PDB file of N, CA and C in Angstrom:
ATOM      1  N   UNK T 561      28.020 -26.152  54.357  1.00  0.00           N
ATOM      2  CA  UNK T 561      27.044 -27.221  54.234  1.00  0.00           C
ATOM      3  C   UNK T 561      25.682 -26.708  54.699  1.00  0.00           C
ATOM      4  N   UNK T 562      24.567 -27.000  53.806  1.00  0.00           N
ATOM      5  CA  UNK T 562      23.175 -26.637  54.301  1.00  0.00           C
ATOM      6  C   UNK T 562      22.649 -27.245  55.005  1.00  0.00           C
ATOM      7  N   UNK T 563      21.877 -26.908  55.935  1.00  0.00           N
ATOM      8  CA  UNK T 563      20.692 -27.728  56.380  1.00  0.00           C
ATOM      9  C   UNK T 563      19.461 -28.055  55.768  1.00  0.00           C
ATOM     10  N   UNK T 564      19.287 -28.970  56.392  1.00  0.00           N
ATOM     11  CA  UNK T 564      17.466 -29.362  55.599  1.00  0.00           C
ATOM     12  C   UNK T 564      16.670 -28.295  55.660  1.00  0.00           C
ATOM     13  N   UNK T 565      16.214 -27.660  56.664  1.00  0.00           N
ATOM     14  CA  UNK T 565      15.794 -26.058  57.289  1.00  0.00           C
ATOM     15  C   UNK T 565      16.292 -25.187  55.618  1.00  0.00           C
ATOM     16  N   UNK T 566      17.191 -25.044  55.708  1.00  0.00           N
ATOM     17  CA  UNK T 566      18.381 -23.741  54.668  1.00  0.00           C
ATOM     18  C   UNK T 566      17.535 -24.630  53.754  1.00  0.00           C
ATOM     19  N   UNK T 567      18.012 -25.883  52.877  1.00  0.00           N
ATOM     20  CA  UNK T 567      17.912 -26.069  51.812  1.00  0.00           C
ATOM     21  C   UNK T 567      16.327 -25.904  51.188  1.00  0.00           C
ATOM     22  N   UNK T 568      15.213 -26.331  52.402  1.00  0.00           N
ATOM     23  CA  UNK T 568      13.850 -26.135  52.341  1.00  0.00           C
ATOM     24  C   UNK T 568      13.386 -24.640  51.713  1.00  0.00           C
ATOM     25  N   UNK T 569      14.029 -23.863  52.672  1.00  0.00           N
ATOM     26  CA  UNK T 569      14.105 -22.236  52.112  1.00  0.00           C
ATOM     27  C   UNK T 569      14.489 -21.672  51.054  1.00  0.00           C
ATOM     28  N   UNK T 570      15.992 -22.380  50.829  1.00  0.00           N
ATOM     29  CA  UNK T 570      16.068 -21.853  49.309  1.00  0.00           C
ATOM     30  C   UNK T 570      15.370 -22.628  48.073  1.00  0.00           C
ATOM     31  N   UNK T 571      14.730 -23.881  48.197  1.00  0.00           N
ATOM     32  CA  UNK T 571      13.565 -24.645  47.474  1.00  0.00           C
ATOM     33  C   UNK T 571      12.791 -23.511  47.287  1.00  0.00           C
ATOM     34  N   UNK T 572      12.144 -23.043  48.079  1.00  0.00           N
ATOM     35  CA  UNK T 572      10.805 -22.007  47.985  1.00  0.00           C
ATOM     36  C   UNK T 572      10.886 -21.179  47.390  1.00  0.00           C
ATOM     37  N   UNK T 573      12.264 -20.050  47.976  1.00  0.00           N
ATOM     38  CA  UNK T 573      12.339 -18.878  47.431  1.00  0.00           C
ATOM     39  C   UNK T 573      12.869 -19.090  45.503  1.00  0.00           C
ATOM     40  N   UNK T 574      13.380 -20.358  45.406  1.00  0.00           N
ATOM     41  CA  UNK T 574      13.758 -20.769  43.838  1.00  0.00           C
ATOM     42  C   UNK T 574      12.822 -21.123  42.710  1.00  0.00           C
ATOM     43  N   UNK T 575      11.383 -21.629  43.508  1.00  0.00           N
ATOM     44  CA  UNK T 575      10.062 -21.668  43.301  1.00  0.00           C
ATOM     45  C   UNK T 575       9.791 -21.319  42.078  1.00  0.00           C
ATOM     46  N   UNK T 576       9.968 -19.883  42.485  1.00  0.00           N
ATOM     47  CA  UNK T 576       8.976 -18.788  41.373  1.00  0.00           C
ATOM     48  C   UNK T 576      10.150 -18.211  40.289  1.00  0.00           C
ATOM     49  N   UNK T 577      11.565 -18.587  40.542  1.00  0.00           N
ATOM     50  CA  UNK T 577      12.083 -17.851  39.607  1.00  0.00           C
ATOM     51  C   UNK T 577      12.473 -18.939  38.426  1.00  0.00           C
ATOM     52  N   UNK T 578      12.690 -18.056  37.053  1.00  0.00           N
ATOM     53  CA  UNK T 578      12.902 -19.029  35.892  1.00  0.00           C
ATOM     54  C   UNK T 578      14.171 -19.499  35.666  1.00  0.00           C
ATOM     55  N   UNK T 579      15.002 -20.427  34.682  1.00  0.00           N
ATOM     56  CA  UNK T 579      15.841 -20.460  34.619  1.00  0.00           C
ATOM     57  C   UNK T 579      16.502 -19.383  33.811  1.00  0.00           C
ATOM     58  N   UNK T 580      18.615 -18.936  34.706  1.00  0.00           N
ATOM     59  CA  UNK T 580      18.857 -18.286  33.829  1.00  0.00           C
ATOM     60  C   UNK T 580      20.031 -19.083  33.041  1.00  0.00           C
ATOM     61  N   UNK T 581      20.809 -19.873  33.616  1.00  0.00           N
ATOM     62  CA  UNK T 581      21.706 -20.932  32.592  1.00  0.00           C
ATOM     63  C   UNK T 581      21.201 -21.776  32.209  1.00  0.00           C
ATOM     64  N   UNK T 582      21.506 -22.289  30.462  1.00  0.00           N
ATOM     65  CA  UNK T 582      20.778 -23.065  30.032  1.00  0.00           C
ATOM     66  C   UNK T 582      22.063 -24.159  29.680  1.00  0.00           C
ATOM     67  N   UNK T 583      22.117 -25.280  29.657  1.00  0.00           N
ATOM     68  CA  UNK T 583      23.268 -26.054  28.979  1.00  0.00           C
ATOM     69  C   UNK T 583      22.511 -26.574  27.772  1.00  0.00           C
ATOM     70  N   UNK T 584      23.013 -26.731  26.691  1.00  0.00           N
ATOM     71  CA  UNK T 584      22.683 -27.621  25.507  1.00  0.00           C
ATOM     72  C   UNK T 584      23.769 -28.549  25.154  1.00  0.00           C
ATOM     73  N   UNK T 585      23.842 -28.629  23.402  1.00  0.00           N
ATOM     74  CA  UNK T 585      24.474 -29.778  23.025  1.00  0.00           C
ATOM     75  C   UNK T 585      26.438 -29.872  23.596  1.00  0.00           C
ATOM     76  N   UNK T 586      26.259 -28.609  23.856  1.00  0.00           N
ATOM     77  CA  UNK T 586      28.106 -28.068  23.879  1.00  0.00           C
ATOM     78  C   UNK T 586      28.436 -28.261  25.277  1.00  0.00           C
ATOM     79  N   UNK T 587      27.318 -28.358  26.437  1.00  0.00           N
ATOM     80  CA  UNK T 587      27.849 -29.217  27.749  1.00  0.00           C
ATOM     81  C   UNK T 587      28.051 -27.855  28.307  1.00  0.00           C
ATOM     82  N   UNK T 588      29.074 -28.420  29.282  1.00  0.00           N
ATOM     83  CA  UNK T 588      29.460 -27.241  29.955  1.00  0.00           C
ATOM     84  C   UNK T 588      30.598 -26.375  29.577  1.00  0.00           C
ATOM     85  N   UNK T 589      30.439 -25.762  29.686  1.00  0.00           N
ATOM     86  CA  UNK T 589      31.860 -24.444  29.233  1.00  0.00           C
ATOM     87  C   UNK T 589      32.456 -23.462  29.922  1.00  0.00           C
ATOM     88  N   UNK T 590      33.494 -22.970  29.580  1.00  0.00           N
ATOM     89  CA  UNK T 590      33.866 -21.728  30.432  1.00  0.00           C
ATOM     90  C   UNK T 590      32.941 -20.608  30.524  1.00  0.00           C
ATOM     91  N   UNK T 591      32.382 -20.251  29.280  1.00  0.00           N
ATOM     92  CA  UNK T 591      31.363 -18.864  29.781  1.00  0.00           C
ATOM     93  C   UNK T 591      30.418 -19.317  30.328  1.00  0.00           C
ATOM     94  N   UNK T 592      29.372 -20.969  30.284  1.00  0.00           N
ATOM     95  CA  UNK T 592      28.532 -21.028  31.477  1.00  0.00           C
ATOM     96  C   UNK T 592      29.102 -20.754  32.706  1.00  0.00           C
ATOM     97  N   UNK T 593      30.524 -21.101  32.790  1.00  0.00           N
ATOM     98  CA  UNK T 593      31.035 -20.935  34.463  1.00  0.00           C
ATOM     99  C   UNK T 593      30.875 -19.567  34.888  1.00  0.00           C
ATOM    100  N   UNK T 594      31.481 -19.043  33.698  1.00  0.00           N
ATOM    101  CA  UNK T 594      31.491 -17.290  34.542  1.00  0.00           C
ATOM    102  C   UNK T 594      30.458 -16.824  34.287  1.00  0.00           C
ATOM    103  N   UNK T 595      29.196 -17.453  33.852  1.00  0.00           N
ATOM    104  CA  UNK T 595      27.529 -16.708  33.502  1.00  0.00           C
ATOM    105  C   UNK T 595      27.091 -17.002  35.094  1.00  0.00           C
ATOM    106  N   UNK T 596      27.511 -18.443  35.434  1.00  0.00           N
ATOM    107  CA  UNK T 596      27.010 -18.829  36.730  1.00  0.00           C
ATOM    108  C   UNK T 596      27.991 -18.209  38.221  1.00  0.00           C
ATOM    109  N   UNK T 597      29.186 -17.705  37.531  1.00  0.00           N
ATOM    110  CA  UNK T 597      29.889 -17.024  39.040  1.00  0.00           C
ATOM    111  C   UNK T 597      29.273 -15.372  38.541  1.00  0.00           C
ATOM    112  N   UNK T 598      29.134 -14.976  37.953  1.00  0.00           N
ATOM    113  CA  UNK T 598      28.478 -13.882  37.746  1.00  0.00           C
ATOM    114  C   UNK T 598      27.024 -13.597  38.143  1.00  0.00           C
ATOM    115  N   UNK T 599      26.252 -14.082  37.767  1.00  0.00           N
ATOM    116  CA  UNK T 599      24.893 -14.501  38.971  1.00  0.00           C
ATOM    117  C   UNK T 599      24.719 -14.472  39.712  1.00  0.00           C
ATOM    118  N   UNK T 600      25.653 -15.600  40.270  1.00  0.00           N
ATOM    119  CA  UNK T 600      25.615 -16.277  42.113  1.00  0.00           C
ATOM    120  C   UNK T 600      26.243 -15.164  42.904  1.00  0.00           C
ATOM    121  N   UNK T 601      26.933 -14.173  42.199  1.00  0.00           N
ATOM    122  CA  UNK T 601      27.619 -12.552  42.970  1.00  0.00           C
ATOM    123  C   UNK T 601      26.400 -11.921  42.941  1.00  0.00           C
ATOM    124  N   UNK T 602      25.596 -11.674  42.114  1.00  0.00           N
ATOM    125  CA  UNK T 602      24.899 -10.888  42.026  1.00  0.00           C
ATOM    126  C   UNK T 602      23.290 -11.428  42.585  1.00  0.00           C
ATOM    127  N   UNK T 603      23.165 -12.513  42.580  1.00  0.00           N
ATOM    128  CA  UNK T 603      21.429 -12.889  42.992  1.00  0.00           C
ATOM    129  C   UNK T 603      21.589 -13.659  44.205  1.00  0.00           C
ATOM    130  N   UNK T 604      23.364 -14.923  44.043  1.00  0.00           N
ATOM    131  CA  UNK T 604      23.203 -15.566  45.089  1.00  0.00           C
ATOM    132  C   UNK T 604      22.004 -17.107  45.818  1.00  0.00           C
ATOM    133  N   UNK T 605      21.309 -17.072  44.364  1.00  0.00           N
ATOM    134  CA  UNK T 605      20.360 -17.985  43.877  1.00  0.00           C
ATOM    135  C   UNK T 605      20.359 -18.004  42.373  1.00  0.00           C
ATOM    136  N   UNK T 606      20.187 -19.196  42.264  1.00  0.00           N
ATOM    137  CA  UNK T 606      20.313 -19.355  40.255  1.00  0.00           C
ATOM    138  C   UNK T 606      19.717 -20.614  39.978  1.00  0.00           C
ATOM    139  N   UNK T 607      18.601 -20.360  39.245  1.00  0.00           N
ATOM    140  CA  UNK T 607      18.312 -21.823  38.555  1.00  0.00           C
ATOM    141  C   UNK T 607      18.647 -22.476  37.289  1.00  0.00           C
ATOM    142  N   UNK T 608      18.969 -23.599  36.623  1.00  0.00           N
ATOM    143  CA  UNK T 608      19.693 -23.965  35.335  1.00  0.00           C
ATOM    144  C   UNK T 608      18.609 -24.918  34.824  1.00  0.00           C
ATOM    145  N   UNK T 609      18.533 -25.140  33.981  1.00  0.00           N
ATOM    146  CA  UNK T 609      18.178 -26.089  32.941  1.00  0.00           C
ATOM    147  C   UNK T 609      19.117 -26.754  32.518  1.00  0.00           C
ATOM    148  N   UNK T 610      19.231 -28.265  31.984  1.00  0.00           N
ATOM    149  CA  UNK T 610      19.826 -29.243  30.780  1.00  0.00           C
ATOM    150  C   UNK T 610      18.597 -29.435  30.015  1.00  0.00           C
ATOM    151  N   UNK T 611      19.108 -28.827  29.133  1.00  0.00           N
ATOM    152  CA  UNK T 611      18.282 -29.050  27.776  1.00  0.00           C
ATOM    153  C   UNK T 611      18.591 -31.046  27.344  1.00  0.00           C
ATOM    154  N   UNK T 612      17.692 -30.868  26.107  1.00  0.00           N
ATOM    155  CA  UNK T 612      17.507 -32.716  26.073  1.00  0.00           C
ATOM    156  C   UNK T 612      18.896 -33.108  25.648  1.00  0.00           C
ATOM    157  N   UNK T 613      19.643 -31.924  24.447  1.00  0.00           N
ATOM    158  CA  UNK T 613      20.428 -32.533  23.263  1.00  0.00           C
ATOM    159  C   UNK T 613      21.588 -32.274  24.661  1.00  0.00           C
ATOM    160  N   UNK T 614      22.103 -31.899  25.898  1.00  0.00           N
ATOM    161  CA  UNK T 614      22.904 -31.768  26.640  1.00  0.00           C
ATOM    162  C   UNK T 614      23.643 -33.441  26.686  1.00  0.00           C
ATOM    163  N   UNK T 615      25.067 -33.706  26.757  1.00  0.00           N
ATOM    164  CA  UNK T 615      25.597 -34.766  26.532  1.00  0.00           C
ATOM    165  C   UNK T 615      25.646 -34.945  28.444  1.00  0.00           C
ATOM    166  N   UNK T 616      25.789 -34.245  29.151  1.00  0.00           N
ATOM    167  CA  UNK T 616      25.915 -34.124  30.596  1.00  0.00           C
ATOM    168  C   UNK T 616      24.396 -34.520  31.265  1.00  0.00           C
ATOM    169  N   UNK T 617      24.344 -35.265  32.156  1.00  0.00           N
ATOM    170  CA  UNK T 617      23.520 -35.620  33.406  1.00  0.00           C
ATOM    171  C   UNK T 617      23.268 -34.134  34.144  1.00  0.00           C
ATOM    172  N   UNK T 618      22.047 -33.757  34.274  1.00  0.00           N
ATOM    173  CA  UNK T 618      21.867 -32.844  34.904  1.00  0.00           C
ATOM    174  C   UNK T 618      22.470 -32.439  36.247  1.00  0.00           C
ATOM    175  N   UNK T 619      22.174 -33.746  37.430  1.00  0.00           N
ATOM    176  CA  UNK T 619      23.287 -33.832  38.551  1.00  0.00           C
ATOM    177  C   UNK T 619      24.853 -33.146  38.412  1.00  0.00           C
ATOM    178  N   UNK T 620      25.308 -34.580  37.116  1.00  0.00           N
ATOM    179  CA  UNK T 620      27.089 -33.783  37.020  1.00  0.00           C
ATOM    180  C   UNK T 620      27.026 -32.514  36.351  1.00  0.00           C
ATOM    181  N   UNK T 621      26.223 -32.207  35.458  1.00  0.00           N
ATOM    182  CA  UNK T 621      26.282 -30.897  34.977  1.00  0.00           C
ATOM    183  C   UNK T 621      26.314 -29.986  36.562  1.00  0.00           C
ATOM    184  N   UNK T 622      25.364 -30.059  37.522  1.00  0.00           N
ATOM    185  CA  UNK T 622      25.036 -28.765  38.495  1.00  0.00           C
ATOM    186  C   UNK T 622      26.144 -29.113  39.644  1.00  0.00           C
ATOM    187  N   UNK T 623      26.805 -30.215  40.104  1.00  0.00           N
ATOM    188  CA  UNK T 623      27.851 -30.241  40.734  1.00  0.00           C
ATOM    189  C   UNK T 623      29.244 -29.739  39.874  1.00  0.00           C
ATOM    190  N   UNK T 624      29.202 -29.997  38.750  1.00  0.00           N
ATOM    191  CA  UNK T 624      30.712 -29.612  38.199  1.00  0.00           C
ATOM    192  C   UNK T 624      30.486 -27.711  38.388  1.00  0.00           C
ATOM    193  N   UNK T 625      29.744 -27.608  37.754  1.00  0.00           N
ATOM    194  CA  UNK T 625      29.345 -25.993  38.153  1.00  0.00           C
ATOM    195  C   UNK T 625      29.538 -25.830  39.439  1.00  0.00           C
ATOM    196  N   UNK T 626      28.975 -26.105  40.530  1.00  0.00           N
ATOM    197  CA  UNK T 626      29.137 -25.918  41.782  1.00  0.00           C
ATOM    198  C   UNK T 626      30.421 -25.768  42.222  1.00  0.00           C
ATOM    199  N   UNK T 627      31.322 -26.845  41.764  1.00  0.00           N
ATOM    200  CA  UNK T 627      32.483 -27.541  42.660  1.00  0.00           C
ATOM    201  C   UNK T 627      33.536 -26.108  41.603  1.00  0.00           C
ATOM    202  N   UNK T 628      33.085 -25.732  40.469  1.00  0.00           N
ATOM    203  CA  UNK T 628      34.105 -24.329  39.831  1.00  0.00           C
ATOM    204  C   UNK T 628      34.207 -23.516  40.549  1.00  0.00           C
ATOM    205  N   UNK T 629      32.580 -22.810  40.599  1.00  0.00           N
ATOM    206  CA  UNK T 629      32.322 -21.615  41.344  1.00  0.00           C
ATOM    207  C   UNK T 629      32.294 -21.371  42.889  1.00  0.00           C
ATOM    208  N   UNK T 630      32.513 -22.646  43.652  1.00  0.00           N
ATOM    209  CA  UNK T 630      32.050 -22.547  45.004  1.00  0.00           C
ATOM    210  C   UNK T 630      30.890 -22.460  45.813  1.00  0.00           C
ATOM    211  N   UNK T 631      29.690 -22.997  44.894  1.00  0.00           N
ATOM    212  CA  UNK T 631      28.539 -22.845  45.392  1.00  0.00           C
ATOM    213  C   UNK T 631      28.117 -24.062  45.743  1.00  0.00           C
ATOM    214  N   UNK T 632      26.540 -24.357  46.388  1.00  0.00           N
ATOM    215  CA  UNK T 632      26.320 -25.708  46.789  1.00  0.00           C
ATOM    216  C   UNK T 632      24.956 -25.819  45.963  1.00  0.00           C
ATOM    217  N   UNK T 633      24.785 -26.787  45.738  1.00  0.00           N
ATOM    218  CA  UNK T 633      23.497 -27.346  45.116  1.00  0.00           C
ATOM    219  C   UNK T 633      22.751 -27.657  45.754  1.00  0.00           C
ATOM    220  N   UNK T 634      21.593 -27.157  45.553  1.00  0.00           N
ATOM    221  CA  UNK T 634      20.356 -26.776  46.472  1.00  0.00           C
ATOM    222  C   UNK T 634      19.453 -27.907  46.084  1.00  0.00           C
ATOM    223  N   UNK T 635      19.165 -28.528  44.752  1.00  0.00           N
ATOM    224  CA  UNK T 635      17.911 -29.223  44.341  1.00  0.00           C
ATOM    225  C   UNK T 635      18.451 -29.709  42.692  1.00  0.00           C
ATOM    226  N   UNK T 636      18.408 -30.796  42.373  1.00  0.00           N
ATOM    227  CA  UNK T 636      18.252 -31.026  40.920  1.00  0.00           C
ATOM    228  C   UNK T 636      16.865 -31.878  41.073  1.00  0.00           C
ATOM    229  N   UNK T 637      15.879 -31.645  40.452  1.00  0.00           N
ATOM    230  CA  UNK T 637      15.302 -32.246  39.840  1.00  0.00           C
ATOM    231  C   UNK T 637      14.602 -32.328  38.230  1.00  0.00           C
ATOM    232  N   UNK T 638      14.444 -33.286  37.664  1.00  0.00           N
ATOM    233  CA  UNK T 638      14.361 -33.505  36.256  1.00  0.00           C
ATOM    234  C   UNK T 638      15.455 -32.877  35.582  1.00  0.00           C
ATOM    235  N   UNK T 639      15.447 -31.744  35.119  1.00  0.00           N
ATOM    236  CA  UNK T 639      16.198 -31.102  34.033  1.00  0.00           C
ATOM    237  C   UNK T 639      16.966 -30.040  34.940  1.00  0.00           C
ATOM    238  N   UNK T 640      15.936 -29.442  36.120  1.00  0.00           N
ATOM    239  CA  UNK T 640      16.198 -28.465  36.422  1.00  0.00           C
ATOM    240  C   UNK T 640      17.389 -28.120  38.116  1.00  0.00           C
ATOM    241  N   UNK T 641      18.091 -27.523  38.085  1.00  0.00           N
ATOM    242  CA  UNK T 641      18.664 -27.462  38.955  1.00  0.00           C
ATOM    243  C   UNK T 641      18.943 -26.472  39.622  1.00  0.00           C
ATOM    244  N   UNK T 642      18.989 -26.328  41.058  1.00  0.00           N
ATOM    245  CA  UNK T 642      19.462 -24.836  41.865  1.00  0.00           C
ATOM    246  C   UNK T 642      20.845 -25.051  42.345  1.00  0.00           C
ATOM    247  N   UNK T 643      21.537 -23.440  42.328  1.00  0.00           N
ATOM    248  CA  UNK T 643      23.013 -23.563  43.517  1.00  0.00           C
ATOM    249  C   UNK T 643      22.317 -22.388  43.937  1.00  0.00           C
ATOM    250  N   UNK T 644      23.195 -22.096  44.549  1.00  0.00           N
ATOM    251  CA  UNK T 644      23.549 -21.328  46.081  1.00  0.00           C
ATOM    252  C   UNK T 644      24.683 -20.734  46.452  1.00  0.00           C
ATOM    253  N   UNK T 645      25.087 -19.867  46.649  1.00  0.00           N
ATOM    254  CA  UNK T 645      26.298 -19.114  47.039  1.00  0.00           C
ATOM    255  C   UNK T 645      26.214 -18.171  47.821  1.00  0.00           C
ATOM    256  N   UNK T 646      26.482 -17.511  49.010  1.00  0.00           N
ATOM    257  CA  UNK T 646      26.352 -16.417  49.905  1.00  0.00           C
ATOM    258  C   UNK T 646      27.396 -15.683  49.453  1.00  0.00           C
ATOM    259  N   UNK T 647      26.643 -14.270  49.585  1.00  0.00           N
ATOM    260  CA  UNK T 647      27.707 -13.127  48.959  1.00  0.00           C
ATOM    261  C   UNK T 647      28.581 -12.675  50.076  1.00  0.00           C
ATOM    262  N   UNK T 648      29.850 -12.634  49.927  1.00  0.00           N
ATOM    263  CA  UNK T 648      30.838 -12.854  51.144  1.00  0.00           C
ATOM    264  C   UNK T 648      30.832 -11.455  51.647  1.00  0.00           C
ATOM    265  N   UNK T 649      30.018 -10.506  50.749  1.00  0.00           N
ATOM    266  CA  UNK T 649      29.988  -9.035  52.002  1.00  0.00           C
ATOM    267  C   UNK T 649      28.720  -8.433  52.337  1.00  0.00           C
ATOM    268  N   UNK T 650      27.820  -8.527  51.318  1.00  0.00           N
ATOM    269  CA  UNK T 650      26.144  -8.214  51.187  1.00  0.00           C
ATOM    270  C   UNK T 650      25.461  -9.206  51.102  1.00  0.00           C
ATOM    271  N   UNK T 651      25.206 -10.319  51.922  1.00  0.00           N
ATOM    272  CA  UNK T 651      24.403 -11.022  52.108  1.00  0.00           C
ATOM    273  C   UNK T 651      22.818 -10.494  51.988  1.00  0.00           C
ATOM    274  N   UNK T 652      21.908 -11.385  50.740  1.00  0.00           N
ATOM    275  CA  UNK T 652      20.729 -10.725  50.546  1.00  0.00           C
ATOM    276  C   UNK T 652      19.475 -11.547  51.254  1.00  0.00           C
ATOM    277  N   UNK T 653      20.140 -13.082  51.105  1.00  0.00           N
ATOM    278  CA  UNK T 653      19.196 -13.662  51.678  1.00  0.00           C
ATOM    279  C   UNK T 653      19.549 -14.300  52.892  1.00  0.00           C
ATOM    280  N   UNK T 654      19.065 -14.444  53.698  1.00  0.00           N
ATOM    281  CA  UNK T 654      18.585 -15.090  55.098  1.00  0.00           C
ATOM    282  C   UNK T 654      18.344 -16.263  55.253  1.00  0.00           C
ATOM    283  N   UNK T 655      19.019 -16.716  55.969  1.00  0.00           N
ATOM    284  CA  UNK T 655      18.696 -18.368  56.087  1.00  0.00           C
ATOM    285  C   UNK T 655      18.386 -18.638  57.525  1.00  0.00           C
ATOM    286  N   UNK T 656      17.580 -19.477  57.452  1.00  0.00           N
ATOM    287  CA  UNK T 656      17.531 -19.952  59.114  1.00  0.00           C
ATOM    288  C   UNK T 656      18.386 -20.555  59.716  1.00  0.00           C
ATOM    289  N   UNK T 657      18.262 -20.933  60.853  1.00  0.00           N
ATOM    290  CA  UNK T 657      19.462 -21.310  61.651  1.00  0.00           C
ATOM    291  C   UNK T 657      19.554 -23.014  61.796  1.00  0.00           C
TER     292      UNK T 657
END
């Protein structure tokens, strides 16, 4: 579970980066899952988009993702959404306490 502190931080550092999962008309799927556990190993931050024609709520879209992969959701707003996952041996980013 994050803190307000943590979640503030990863807001910022999510800032500047673009989205790399996109959902459209086909919702969610198995290869978004493993596009997004593949990521979250490797960046450990990920931002998503719901496109308009998406049949999914952006919210349930970024929690159902979450609740697959094990990550936590950092921020949905409008379209756009962050998770979060700490890499269980190379931790890259830093969180406050």
């Amino acid at each position: 579970m994050l803190s307000s502190k943590q979640r503030a931080c990863l807001r910022s550092l999510a800032n500047s980066e673009p989205p790399i999962l996109h959902a459209g008309k086909n919702g969610l799927s198995d290869a978004m899952i493993k596009q997004a556990d593949d990521a979250l190993t490797a960046r450990e931050l990920i931002k998503g988009r719901v496109l308009e024609a998406s049949p999914t709520a952006p919210r349930e879209l970024a929690e159902s993702i979450a609740a697959a992969v094990g990550a936590e959701v950092v921020q949905v707003i409008g379209r756009n959404f962050v998770l979060y996952r700490r890499h269980p041996k190379e931790p890259k980013i830093q969180l406050p306490r």
